[in-house]
PDB file of N, CA and C in Angstrom:
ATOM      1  N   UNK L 114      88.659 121.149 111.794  1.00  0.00           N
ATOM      2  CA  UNK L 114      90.091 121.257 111.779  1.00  0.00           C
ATOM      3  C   UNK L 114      90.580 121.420 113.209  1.00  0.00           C
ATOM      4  N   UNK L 115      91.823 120.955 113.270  1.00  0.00           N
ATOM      5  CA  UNK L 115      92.355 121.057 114.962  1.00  0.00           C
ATOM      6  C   UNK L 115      93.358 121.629 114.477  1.00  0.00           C
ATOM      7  N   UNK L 116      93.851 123.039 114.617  1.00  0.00           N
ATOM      8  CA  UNK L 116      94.869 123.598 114.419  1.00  0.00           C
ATOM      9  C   UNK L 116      95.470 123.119 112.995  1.00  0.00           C
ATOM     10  N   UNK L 117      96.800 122.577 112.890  1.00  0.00           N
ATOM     11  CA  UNK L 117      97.627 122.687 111.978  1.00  0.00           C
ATOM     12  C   UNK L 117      96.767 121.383 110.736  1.00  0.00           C
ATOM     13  N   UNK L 118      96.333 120.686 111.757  1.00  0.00           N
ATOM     14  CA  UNK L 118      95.663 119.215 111.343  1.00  0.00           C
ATOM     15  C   UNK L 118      94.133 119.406 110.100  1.00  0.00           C
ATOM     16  N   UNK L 119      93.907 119.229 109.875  1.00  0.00           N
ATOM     17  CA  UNK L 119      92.940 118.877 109.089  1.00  0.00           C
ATOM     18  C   UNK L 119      91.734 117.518 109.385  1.00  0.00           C
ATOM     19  N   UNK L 120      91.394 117.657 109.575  1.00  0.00           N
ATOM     20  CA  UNK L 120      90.022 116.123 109.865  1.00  0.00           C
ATOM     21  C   UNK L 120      89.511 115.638 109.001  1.00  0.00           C
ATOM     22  N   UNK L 121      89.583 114.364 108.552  1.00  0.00           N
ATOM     23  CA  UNK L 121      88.690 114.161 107.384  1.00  0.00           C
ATOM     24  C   UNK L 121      87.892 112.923 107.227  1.00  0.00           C
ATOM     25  N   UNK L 122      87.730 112.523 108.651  1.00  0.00           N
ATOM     26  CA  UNK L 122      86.726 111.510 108.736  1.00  0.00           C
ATOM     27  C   UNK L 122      87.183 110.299 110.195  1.00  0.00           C
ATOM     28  N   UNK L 123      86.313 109.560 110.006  1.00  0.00           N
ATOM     29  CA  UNK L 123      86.747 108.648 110.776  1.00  0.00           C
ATOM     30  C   UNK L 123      87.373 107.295 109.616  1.00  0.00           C
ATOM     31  N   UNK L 124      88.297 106.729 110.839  1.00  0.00           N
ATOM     32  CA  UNK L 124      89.256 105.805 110.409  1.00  0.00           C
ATOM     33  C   UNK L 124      88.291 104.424 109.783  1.00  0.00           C
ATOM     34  N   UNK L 125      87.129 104.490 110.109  1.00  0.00           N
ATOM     35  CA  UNK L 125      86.667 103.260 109.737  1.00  0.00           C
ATOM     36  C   UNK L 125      85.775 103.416 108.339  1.00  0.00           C
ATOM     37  N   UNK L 126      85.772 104.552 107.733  1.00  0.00           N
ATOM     38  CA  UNK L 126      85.578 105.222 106.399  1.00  0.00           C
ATOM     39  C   UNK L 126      86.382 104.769 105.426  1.00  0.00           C
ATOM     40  N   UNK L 127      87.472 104.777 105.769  1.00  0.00           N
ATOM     41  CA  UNK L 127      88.567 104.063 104.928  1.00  0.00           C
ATOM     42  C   UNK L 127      88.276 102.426 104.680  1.00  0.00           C
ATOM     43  N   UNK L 128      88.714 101.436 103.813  1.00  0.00           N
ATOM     44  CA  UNK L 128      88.430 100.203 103.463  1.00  0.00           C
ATOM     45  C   UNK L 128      89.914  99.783 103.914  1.00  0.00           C
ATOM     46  N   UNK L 129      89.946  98.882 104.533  1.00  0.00           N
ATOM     47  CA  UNK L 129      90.842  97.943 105.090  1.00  0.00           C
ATOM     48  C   UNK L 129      91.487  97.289 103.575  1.00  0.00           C
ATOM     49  N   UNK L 130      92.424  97.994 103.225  1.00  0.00           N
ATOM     50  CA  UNK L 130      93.358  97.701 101.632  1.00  0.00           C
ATOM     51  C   UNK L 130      92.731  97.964 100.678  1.00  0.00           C
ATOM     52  N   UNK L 131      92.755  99.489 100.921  1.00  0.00           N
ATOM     53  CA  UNK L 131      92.129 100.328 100.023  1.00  0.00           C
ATOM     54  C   UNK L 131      92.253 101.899 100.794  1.00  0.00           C
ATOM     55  N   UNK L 132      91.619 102.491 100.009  1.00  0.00           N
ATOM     56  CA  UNK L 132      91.731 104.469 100.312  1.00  0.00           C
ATOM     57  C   UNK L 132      90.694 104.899 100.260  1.00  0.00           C
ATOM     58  N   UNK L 133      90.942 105.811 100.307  1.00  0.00           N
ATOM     59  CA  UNK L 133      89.453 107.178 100.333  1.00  0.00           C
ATOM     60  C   UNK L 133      90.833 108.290  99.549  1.00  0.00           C
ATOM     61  N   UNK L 134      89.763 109.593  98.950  1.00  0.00           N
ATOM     62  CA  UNK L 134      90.477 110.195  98.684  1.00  0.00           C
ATOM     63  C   UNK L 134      89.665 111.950  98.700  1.00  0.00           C
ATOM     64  N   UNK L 135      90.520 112.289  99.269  1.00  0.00           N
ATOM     65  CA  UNK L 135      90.455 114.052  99.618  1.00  0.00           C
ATOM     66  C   UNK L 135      90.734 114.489  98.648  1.00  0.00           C
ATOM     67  N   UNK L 136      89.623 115.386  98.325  1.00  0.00           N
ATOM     68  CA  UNK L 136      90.117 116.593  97.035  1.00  0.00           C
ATOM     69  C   UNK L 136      90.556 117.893  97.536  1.00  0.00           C
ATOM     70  N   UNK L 137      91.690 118.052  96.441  1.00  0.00           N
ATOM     71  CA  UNK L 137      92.373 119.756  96.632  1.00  0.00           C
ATOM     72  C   UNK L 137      92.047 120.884  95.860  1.00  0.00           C
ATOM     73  N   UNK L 138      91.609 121.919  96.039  1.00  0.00           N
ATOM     74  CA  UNK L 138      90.846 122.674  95.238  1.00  0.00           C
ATOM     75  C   UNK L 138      92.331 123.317  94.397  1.00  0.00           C
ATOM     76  N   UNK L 139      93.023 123.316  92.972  1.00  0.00           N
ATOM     77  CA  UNK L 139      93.409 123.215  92.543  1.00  0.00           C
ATOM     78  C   UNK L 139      95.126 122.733  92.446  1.00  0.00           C
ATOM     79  N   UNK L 140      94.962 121.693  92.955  1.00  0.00           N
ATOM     80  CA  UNK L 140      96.490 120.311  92.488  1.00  0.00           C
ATOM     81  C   UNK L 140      95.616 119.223  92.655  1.00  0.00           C
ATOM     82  N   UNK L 141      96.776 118.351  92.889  1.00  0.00           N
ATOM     83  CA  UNK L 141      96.428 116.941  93.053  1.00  0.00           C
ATOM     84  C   UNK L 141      95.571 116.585  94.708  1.00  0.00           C
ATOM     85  N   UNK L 142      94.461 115.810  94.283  1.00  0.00           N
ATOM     86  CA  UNK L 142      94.536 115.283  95.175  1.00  0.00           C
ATOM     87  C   UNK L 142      94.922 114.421  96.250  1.00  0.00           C
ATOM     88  N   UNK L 143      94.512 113.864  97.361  1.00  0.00           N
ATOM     89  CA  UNK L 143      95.626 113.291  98.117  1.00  0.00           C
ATOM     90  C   UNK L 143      94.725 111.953  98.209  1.00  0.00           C
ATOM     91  N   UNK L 144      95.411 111.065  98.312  1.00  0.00           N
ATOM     92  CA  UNK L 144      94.980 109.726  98.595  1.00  0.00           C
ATOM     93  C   UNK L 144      95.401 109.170  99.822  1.00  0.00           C
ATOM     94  N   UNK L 145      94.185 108.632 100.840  1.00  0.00           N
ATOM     95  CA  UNK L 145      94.199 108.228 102.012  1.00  0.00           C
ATOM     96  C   UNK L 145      94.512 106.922 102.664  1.00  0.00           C
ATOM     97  N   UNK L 146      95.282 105.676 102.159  1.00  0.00           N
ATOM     98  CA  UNK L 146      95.036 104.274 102.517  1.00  0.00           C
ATOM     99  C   UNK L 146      95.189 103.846 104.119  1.00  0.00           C
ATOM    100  N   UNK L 147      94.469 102.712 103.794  1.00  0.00           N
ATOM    101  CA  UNK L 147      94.585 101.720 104.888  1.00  0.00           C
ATOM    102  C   UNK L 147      94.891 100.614 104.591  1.00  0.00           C
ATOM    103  N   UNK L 148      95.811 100.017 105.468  1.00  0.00           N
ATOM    104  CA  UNK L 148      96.731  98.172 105.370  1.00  0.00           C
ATOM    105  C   UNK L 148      96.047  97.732 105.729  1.00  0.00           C
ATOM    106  N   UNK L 149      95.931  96.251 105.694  1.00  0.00           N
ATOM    107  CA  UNK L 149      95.730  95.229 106.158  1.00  0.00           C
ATOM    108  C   UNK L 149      95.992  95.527 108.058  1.00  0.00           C
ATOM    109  N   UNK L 150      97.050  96.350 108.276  1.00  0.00           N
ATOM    110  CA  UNK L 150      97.376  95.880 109.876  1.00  0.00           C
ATOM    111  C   UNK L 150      96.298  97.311 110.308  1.00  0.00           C
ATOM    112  N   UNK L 151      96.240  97.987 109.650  1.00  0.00           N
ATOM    113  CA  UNK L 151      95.220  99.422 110.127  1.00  0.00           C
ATOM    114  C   UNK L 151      95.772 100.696 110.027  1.00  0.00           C
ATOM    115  N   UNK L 152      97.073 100.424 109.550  1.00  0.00           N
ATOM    116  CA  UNK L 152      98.214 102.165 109.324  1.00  0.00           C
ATOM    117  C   UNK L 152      97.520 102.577 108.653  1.00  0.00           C
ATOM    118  N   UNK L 153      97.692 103.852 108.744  1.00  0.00           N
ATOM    119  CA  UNK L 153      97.055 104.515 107.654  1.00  0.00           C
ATOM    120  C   UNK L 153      98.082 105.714 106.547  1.00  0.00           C
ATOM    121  N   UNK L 154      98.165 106.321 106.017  1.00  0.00           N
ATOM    122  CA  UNK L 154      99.284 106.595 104.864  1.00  0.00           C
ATOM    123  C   UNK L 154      98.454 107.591 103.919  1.00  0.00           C
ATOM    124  N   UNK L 155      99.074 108.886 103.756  1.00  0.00           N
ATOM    125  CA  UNK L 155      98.501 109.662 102.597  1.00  0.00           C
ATOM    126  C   UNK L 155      99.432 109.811 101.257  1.00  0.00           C
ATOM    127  N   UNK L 156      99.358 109.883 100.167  1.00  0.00           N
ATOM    128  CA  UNK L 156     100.107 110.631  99.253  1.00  0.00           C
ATOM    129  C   UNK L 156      99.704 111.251  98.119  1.00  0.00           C
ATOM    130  N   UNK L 157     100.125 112.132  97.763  1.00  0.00           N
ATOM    131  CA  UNK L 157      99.745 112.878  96.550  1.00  0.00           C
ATOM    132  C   UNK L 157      99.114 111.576  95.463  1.00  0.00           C
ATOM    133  N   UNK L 158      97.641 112.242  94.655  1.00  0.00           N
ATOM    134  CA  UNK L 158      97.088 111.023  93.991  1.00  0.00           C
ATOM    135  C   UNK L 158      97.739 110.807  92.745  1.00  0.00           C
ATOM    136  N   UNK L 159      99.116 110.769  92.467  1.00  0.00           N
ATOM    137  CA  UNK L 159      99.242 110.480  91.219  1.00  0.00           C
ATOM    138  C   UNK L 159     100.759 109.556  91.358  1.00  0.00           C
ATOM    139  N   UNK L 160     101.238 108.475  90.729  1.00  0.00           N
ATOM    140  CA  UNK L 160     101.940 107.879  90.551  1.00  0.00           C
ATOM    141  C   UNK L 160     103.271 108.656  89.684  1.00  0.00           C
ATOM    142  N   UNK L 161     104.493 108.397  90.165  1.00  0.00           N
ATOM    143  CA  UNK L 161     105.564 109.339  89.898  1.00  0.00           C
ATOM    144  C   UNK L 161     106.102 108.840  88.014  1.00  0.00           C
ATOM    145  N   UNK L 162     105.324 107.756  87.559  1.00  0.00           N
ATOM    146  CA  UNK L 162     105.716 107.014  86.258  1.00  0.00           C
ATOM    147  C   UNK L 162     105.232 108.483  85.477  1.00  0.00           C
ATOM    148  N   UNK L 163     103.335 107.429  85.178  1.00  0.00           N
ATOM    149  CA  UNK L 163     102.424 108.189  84.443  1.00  0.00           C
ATOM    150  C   UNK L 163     101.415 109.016  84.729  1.00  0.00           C
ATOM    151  N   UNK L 164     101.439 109.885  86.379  1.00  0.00           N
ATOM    152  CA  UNK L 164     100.321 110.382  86.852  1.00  0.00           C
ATOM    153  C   UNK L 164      99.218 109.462  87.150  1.00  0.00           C
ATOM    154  N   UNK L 165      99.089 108.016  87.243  1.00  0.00           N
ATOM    155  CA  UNK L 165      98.194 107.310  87.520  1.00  0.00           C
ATOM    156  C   UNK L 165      97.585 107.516  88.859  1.00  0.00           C
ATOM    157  N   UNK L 166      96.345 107.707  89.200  1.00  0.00           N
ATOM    158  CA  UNK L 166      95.732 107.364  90.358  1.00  0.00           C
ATOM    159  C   UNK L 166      95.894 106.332  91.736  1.00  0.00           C
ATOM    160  N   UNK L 167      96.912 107.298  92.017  1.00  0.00           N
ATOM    161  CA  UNK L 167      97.021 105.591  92.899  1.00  0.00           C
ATOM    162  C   UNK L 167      95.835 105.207  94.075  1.00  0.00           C
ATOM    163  N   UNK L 168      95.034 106.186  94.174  1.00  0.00           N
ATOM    164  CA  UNK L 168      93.709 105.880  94.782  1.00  0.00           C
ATOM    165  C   UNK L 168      92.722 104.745  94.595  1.00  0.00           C
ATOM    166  N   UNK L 169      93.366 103.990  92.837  1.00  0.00           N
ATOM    167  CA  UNK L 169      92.373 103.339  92.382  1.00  0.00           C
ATOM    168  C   UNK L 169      93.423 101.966  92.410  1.00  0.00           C
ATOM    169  N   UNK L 170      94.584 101.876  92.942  1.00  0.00           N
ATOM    170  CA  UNK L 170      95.625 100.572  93.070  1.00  0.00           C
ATOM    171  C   UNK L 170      95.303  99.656  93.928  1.00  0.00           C
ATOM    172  N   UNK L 171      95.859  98.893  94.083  1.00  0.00           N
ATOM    173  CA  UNK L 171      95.520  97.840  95.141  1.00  0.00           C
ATOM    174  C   UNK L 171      96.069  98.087  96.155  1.00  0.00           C
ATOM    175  N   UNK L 172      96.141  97.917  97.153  1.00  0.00           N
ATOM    176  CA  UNK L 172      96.901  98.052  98.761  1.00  0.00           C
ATOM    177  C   UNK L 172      97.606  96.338  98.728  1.00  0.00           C
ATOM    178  N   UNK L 173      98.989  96.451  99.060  1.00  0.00           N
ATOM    179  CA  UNK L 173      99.599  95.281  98.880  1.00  0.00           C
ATOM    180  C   UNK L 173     100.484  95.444 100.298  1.00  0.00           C
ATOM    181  N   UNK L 174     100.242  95.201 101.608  1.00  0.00           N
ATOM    182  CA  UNK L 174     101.387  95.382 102.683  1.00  0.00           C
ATOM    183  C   UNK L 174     101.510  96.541 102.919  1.00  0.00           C
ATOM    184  N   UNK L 175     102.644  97.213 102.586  1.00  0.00           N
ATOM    185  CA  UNK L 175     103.315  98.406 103.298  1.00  0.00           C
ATOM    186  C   UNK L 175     103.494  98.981 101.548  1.00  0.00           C
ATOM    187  N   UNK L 176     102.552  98.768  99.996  1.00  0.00           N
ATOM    188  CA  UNK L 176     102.331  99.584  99.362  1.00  0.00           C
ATOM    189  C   UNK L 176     101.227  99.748  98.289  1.00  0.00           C
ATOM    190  N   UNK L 177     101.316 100.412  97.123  1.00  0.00           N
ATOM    191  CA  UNK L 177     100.273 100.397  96.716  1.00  0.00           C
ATOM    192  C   UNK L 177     100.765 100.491  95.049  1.00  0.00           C
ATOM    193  N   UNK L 178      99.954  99.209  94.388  1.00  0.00           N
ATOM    194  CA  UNK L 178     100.347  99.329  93.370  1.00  0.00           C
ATOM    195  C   UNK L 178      99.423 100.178  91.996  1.00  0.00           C
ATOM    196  N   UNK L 179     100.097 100.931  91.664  1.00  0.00           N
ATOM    197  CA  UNK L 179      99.313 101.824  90.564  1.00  0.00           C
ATOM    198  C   UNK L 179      98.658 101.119  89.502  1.00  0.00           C
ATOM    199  N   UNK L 180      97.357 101.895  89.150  1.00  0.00           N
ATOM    200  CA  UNK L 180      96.338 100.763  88.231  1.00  0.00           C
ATOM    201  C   UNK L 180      97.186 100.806  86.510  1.00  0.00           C
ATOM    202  N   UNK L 181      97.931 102.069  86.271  1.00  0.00           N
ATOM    203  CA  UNK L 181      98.470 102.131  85.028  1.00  0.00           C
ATOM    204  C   UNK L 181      99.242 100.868  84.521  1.00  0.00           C
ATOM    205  N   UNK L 182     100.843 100.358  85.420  1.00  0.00           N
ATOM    206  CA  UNK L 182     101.441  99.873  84.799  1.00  0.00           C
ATOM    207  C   UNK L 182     102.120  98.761  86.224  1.00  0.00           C
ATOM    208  N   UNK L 183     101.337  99.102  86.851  1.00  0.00           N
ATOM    209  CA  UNK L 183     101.273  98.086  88.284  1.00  0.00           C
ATOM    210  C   UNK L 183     102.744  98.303  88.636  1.00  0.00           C
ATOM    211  N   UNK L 184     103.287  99.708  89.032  1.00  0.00           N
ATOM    212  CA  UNK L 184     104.572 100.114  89.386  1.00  0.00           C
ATOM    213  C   UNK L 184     104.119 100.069  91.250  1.00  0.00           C
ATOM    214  N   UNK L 185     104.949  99.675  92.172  1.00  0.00           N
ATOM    215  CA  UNK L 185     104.935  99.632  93.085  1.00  0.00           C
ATOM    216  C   UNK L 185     105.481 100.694  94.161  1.00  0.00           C
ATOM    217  N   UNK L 186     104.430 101.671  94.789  1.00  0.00           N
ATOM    218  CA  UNK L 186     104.526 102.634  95.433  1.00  0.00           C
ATOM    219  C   UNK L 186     104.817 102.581  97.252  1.00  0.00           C
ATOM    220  N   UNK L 187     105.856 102.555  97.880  1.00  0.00           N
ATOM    221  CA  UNK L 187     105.695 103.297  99.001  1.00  0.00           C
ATOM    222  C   UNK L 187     105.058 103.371  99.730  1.00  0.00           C
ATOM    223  N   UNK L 188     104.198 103.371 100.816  1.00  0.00           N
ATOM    224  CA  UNK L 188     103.062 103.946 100.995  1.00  0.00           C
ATOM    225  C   UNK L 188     103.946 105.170 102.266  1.00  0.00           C
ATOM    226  N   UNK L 189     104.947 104.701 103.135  1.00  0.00           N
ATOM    227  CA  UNK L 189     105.446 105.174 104.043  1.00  0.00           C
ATOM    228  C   UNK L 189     106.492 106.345 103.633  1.00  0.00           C
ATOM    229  N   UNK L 190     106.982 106.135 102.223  1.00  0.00           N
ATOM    230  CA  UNK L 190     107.790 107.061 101.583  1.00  0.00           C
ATOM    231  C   UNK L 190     107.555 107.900 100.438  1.00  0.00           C
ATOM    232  N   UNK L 191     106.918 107.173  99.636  1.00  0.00           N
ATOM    233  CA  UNK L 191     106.360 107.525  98.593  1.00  0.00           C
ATOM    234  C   UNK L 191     107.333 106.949  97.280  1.00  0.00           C
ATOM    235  N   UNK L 192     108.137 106.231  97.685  1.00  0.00           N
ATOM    236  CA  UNK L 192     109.586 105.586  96.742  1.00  0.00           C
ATOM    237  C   UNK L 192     108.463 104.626  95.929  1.00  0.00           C
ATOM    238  N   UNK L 193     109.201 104.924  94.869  1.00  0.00           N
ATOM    239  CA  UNK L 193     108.491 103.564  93.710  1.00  0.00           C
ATOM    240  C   UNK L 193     109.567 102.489  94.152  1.00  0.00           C
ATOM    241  N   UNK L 194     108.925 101.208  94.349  1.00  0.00           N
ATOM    242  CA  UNK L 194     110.378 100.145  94.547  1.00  0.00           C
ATOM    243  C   UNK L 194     110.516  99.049  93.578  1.00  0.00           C
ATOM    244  N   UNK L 195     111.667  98.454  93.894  1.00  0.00           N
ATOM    245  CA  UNK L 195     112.095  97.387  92.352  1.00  0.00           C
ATOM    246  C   UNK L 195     113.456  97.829  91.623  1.00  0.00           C
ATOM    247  N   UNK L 196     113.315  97.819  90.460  1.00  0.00           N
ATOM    248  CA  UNK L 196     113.880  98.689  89.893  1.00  0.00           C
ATOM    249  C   UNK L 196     113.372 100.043  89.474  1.00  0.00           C
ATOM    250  N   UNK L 197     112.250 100.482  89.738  1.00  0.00           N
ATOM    251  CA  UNK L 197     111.117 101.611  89.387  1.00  0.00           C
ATOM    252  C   UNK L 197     112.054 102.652  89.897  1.00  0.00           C
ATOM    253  N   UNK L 198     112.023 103.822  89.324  1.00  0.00           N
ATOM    254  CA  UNK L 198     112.711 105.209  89.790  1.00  0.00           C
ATOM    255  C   UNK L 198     111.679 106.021  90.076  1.00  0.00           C
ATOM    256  N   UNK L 199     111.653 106.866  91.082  1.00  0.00           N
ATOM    257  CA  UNK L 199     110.519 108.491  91.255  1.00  0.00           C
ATOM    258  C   UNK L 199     109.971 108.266  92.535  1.00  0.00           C
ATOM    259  N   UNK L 200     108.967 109.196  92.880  1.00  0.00           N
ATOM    260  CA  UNK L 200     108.450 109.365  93.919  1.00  0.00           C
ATOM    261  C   UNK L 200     107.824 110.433  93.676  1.00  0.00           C
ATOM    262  N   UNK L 201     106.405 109.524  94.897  1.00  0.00           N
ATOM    263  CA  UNK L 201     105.235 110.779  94.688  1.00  0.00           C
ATOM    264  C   UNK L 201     105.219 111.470  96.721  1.00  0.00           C
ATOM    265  N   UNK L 202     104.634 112.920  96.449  1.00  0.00           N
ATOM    266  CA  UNK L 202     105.015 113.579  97.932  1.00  0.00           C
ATOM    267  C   UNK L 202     104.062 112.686  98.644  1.00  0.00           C
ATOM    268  N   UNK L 203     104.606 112.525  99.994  1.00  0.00           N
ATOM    269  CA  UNK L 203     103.792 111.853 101.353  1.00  0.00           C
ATOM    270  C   UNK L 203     103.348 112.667 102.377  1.00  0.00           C
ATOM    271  N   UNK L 204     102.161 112.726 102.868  1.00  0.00           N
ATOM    272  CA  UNK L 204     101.364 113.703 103.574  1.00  0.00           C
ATOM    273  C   UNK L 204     101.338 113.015 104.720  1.00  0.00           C
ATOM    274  N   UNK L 205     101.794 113.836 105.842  1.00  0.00           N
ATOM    275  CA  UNK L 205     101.706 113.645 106.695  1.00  0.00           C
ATOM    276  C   UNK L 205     100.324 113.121 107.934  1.00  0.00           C
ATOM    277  N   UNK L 206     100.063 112.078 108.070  1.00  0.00           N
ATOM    278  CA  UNK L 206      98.820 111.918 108.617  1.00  0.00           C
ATOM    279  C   UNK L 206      98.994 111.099 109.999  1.00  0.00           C
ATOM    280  N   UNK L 207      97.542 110.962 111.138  1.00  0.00           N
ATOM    281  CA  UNK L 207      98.159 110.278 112.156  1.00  0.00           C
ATOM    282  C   UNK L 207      96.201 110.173 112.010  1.00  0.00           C
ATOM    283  N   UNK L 208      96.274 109.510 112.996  1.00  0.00           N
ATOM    284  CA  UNK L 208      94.756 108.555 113.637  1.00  0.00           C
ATOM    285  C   UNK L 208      94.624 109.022 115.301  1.00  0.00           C
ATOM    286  N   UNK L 209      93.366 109.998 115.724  1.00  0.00           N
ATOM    287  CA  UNK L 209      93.418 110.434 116.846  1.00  0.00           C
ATOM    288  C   UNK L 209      91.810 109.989 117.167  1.00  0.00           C
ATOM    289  N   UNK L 210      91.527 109.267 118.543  1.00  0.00           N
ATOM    290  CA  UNK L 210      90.354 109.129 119.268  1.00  0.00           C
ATOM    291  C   UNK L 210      89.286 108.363 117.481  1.00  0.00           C
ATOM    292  N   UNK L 211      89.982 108.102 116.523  1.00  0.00           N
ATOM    293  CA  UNK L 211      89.166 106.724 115.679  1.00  0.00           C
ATOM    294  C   UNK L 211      89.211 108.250 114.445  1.00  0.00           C
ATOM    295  N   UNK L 212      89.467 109.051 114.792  1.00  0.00           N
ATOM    296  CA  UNK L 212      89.678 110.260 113.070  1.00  0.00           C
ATOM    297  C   UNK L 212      90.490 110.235 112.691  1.00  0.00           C
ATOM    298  N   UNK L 213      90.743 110.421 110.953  1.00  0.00           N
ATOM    299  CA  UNK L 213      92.201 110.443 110.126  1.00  0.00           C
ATOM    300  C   UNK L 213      92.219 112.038 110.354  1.00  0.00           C
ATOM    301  N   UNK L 214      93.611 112.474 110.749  1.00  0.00           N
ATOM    302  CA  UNK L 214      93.879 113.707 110.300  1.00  0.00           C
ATOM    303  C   UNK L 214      95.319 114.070 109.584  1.00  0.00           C
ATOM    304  N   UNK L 215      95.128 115.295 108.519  1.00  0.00           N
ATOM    305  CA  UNK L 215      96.281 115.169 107.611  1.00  0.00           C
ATOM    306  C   UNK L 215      96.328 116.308 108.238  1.00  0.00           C
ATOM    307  N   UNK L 216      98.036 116.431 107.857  1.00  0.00           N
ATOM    308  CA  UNK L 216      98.513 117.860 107.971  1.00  0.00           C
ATOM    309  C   UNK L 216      98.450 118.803 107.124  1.00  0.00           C
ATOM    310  N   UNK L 217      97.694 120.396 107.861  1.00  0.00           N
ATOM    311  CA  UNK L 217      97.230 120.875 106.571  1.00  0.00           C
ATOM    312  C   UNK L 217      98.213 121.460 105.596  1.00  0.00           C
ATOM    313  N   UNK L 218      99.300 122.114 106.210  1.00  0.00           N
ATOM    314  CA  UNK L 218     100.648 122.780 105.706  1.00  0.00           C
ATOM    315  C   UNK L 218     100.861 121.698 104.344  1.00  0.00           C
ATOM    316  N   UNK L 219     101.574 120.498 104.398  1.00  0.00           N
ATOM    317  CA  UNK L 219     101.607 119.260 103.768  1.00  0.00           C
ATOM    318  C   UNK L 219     100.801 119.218 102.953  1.00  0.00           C
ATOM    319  N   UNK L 220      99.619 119.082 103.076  1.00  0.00           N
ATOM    320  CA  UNK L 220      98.410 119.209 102.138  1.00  0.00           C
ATOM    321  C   UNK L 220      98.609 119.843 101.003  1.00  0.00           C
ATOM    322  N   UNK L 221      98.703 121.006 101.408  1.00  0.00           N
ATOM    323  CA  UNK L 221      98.699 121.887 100.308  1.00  0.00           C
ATOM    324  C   UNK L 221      99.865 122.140  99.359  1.00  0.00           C
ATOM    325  N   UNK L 222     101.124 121.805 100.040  1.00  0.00           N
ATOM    326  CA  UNK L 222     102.161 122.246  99.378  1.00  0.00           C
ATOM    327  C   UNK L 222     102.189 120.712  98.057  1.00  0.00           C
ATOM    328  N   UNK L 223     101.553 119.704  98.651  1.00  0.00           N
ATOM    329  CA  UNK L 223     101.716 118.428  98.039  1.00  0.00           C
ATOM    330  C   UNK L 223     100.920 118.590  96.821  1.00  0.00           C
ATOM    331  N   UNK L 224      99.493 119.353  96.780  1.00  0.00           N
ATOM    332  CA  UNK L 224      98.938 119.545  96.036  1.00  0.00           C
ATOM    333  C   UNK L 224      99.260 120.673  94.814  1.00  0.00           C
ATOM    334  N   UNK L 225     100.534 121.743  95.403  1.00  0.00           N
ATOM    335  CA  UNK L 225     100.888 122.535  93.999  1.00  0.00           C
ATOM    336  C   UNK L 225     101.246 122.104  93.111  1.00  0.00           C
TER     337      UNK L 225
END
């Protein structure tokens, strides 16, 4: 951990349109993606519809579509878009010297 930050691997752990995913010792876990261009993006693992996993969606651009009912997530906001209503919380994360780090404050509150 680096202070407020959290560490949770290196950036090349992640799958290029696709995630990794951090567990929270009691909430949700957080889901880690990576784009196509190399951003990287956390959010709480559950889709704002049906609680779906969005860990297990596809990476589509700038979101991620949930495996339940293929509702289209955010990755930068956490906004379902379309006509879709809700939103799941977004964790703050950045990429330092090739490591993902989340914010731990964020983390946790995302996970109550």
């Amino acid at each position: 951990m680096i202070g407020e930050w959290l560490d949770i691997g290196w950036i090349d752990e992640i799958p290029v349109r696709g995630s990794r995913t951090v567990q929270v010792t009691g909430g949700d876990d957080i889901a880690v993606f990576r784009t196509g261009d190399g951003k990287v993006f956390a959010l709480a693992d559950r889709c704002p519809h049906k609680g779906g996993r969005l860990s297990q969606g596809i990476v589509h651009g700038g979101a991620v579509a949930c495996p339940l009912h293929n509702w289209r997530i955010a990755l930068d906001t956490g906004e379902a878009l379309g006509d879709d209503k809700g939103c799941t919380p977004v964790i703050p994360v950045k990429v330092s010297g090739g490591r993902v780090l989340l914010c731990r404050t964020s983390t946790m509150k995302a996970a109550a």
